[in-house]
mmCIF file of C-alpha atoms in Angstrom:
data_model
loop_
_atom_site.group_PDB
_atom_site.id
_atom_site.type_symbol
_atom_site.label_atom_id
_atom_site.label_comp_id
_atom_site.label_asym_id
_atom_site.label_seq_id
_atom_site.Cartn_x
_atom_site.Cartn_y
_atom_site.Cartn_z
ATOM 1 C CA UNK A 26 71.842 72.231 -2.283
ATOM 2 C CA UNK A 27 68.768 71.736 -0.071
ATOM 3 C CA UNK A 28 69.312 67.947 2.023
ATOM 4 C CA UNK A 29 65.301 67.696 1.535
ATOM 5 C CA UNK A 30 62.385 69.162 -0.172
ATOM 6 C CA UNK A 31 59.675 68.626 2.150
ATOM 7 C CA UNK A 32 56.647 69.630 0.033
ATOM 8 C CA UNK A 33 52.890 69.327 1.811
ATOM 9 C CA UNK A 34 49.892 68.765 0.090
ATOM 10 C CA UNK A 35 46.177 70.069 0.087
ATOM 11 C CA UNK A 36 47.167 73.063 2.217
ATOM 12 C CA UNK A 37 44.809 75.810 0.539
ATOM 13 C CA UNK A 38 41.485 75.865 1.384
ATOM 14 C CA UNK A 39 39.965 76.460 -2.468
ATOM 15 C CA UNK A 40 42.558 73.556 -3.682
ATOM 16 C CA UNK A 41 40.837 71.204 -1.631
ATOM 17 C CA UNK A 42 37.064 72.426 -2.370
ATOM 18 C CA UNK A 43 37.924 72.187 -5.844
ATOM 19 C CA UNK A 44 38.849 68.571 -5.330
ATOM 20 C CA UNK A 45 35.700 68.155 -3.149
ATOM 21 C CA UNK A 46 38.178 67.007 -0.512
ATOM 22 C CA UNK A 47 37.654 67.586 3.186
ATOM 23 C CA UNK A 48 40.074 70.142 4.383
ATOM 24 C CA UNK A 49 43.330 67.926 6.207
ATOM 25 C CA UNK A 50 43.438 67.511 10.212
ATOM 26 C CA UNK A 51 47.244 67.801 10.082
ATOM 27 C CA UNK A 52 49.950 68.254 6.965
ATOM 28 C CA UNK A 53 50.056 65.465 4.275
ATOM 29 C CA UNK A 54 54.076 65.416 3.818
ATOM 30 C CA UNK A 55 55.870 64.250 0.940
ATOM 31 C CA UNK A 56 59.966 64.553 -0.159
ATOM 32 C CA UNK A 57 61.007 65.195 -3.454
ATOM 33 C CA UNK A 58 64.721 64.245 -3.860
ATOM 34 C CA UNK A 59 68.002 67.161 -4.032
ATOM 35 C CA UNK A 60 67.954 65.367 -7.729
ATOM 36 C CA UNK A 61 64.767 66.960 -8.773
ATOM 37 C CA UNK A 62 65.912 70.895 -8.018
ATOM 38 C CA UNK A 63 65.940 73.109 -11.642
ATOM 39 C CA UNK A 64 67.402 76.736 -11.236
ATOM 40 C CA UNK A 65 65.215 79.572 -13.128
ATOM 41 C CA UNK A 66 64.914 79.579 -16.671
ATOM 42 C CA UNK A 67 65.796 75.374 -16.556
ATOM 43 C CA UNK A 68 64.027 73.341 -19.046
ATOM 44 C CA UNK A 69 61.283 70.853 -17.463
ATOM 45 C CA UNK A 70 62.004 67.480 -19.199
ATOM 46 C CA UNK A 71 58.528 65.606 -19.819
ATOM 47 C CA UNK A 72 59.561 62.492 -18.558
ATOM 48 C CA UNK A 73 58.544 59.954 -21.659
ATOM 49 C CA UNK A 74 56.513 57.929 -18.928
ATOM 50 C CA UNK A 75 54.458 60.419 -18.160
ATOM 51 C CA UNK A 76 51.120 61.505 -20.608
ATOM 52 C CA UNK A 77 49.838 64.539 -18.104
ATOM 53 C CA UNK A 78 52.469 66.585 -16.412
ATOM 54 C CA UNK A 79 51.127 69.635 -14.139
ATOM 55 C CA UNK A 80 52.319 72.551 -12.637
ATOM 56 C CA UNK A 81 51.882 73.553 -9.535
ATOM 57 C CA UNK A 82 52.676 77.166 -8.066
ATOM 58 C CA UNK A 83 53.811 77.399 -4.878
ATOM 59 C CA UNK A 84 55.369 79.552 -1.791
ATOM 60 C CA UNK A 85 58.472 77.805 -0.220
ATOM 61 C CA UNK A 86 60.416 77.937 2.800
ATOM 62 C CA UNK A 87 64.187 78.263 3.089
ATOM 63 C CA UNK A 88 65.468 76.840 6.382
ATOM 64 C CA UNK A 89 68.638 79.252 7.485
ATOM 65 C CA UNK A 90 69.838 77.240 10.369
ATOM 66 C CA UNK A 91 69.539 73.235 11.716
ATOM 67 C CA UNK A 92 66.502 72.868 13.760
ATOM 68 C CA UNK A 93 64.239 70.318 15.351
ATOM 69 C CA UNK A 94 61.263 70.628 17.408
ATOM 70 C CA UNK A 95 60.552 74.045 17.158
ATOM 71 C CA UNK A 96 57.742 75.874 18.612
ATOM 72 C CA UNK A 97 55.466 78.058 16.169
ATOM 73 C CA UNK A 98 56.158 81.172 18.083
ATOM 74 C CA UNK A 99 59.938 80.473 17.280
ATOM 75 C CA UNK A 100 60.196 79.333 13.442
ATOM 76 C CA UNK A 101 60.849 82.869 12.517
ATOM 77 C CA UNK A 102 64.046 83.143 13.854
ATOM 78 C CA UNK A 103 65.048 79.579 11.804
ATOM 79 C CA UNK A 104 63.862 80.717 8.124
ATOM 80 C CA UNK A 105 66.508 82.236 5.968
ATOM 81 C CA UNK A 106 63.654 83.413 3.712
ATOM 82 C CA UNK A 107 60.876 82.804 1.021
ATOM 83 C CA UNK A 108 61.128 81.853 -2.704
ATOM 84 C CA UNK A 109 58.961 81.036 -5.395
ATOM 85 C CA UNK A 110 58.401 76.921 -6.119
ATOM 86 C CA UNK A 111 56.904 75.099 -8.842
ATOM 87 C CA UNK A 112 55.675 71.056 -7.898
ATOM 88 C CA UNK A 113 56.026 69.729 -11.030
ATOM 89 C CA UNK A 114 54.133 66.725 -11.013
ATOM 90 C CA UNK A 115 53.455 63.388 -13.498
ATOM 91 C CA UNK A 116 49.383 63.357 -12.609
ATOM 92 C CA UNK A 117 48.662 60.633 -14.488
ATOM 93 C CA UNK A 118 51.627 58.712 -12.745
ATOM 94 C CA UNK A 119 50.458 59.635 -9.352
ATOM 95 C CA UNK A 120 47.020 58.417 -10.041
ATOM 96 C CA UNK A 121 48.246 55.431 -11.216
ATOM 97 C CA UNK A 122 50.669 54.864 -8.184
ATOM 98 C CA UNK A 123 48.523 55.532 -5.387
ATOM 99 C CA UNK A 124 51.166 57.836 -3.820
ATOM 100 C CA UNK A 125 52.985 60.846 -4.372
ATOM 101 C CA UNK A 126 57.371 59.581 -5.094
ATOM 102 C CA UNK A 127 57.277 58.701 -8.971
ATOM 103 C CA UNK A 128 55.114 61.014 -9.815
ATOM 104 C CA UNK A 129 56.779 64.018 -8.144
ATOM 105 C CA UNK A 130 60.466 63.174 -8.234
ATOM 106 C CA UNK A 131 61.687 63.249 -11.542
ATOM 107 C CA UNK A 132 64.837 65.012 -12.267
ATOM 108 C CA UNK A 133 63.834 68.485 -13.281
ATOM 109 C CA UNK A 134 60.495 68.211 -11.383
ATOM 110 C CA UNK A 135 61.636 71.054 -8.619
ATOM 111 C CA UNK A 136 62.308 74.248 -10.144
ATOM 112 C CA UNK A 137 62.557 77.005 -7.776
ATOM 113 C CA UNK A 138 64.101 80.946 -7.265
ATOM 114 C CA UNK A 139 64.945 83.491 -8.897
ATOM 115 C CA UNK A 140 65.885 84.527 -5.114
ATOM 116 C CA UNK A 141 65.442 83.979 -1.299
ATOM 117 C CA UNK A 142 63.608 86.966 0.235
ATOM 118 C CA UNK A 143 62.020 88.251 3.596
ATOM 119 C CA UNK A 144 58.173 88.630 3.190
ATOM 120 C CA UNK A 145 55.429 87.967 5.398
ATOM 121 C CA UNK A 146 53.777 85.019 4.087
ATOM 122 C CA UNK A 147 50.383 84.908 5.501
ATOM 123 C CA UNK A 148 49.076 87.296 3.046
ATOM 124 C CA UNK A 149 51.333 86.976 0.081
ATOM 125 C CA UNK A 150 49.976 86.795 -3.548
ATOM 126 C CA UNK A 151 50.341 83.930 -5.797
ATOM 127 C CA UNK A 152 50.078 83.351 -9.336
ATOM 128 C CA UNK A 153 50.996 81.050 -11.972
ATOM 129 C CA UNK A 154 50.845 81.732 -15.742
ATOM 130 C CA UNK A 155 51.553 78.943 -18.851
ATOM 131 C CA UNK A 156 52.240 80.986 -21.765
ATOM 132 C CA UNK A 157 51.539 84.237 -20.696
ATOM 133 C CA UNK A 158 47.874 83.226 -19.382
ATOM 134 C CA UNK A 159 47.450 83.359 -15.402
ATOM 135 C CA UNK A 160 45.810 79.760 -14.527
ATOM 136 C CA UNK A 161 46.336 80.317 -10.241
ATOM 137 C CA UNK A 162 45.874 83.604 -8.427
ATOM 138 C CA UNK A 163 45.497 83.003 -5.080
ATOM 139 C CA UNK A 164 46.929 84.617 -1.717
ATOM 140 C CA UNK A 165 48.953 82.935 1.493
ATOM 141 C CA UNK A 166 45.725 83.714 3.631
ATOM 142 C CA UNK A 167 44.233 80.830 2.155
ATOM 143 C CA UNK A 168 46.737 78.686 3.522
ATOM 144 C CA UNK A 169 45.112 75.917 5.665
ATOM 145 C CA UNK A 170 48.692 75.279 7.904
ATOM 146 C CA UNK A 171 50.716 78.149 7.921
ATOM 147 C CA UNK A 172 54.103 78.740 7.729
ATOM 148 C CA UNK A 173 54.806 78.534 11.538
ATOM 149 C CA UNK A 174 52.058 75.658 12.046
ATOM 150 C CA UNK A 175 54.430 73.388 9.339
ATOM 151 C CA UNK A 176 58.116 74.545 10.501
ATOM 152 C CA UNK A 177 56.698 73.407 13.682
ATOM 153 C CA UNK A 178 54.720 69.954 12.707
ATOM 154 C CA UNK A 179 58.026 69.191 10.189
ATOM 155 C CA UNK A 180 60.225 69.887 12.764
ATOM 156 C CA UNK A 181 58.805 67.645 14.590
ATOM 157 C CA UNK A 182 58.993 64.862 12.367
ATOM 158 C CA UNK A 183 62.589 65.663 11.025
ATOM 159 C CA UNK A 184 65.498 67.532 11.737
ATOM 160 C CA UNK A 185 66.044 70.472 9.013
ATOM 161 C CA UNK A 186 68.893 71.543 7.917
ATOM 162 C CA UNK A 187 70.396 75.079 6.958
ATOM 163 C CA UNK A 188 69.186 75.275 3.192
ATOM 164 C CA UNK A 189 66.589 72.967 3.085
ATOM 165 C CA UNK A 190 62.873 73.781 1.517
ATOM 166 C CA UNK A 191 59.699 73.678 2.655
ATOM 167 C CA UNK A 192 57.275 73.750 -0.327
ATOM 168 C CA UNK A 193 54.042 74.640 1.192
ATOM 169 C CA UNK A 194 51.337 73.666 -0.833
ATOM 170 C CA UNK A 195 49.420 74.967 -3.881
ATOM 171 C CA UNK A 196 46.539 76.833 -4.332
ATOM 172 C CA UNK A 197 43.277 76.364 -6.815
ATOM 173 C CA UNK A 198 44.005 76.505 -10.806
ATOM 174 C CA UNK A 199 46.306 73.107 -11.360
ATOM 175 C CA UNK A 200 46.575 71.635 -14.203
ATOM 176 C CA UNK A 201 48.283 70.356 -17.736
ATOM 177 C CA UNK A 202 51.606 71.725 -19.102
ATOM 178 C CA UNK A 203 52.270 70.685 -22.554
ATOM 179 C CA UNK A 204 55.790 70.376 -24.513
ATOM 180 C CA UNK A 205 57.588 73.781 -25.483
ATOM 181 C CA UNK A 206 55.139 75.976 -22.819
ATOM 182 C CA UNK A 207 56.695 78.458 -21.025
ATOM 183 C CA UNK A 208 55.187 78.698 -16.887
ATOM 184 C CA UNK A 209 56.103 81.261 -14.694
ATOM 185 C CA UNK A 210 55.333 81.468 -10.618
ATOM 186 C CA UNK A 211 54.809 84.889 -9.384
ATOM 187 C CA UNK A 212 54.940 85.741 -5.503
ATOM 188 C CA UNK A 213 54.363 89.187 -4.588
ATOM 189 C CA UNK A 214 57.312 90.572 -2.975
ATOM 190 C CA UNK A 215 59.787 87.794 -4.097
ATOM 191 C CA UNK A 216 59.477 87.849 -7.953
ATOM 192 C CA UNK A 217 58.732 85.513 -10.826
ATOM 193 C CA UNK A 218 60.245 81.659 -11.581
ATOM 194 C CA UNK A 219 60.325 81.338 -15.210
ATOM 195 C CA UNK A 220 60.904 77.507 -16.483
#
């Protein structure tokens, strides 16, 4: 039970050209509540407010001990390890709020796993497949802030705690899940998160 899920946005480089969005100075944060989190092979619930609800494929960051301020040449010593993360999100909703809490907190909306593994993640593939179909394949080396440049802006911000996730952004390929599809996350080196 993660205290926080501190998920950053537009943090791969063909994400943001495919949003014809200038590439971010420093890490757009966001929180998802504890409430969200779904184990692997949990059932997304489409929240009935919601008419567009996207996946979004995702390395995260498990935080093994309490830090704060951290340098970047340090984080590595903090990180209990890498799993895969899906940022369910209520588009439509987020759209309409003009930021990012409705839209990505909803109970259910944070499914990661299946485990917690040592990788390097700078050069890490990604993928993400709805119904057997891959719709992202990307790799960590597209990463605009990596995973020592965000322990180390985070950490600055807040103190983590042992257990808490860092979702670290998603790459090109979002978009629409639909009622009764089945989307899986696959890192390479960590495994696949089936919801």
């Amino acid at each position: 039970q993660p205290s926080k899920i501190v998920c950053v946005g537009l943090n791969y480089v063909q994400h943001a050209q495919e949003l014809k969005m200038p590439l971010p100075q420093e890490p757009i944060l966001f929180l998802k509540p504890p409430s969200a989190i779904l184990p692997p092979g949990g059932e997304i619930i489409y929240p009935p407010s919601s008419r567009q609800m996207d996946y979004e494929g995702e390395l995260a960051v498990v935080i093994g001990k309490r830090c704060r301020d951290v340098p970047a040449d340090e984080v590595d010593k903090y990180i209990l390890g890498y799993t895969c993360f899906n940022d369910v999100t209520a588009r439509d909703l987020q759209k309409k709020d003009g930021q990012w809490t409705r839209a990505k907190s909803f109970d259910t909306f944070a499914p990661f796993g299946p485990g917690i593994v040592r990788i390097d993640p700078s050069k890490a593939n990604i993928m993400t497949r709805v119904n057997g179909s891959t719709v992202q394949n990307s790799n960590t080396s597209d990463l605009i802030f990596s995973v020592p440049q965000l322990v180390q802006f985070i950490s600055a911000v807040m103190t983590l705690e042992s257990g808490d996730v860092i979702a670290t952004g998603t790459p090109a390929g979002v978009g629409p899940l639909q009622r009764g599809d089945s989307v899986e996350v696959e890192i390479e080196g960590i495994g696949i998160l089936r919801n």
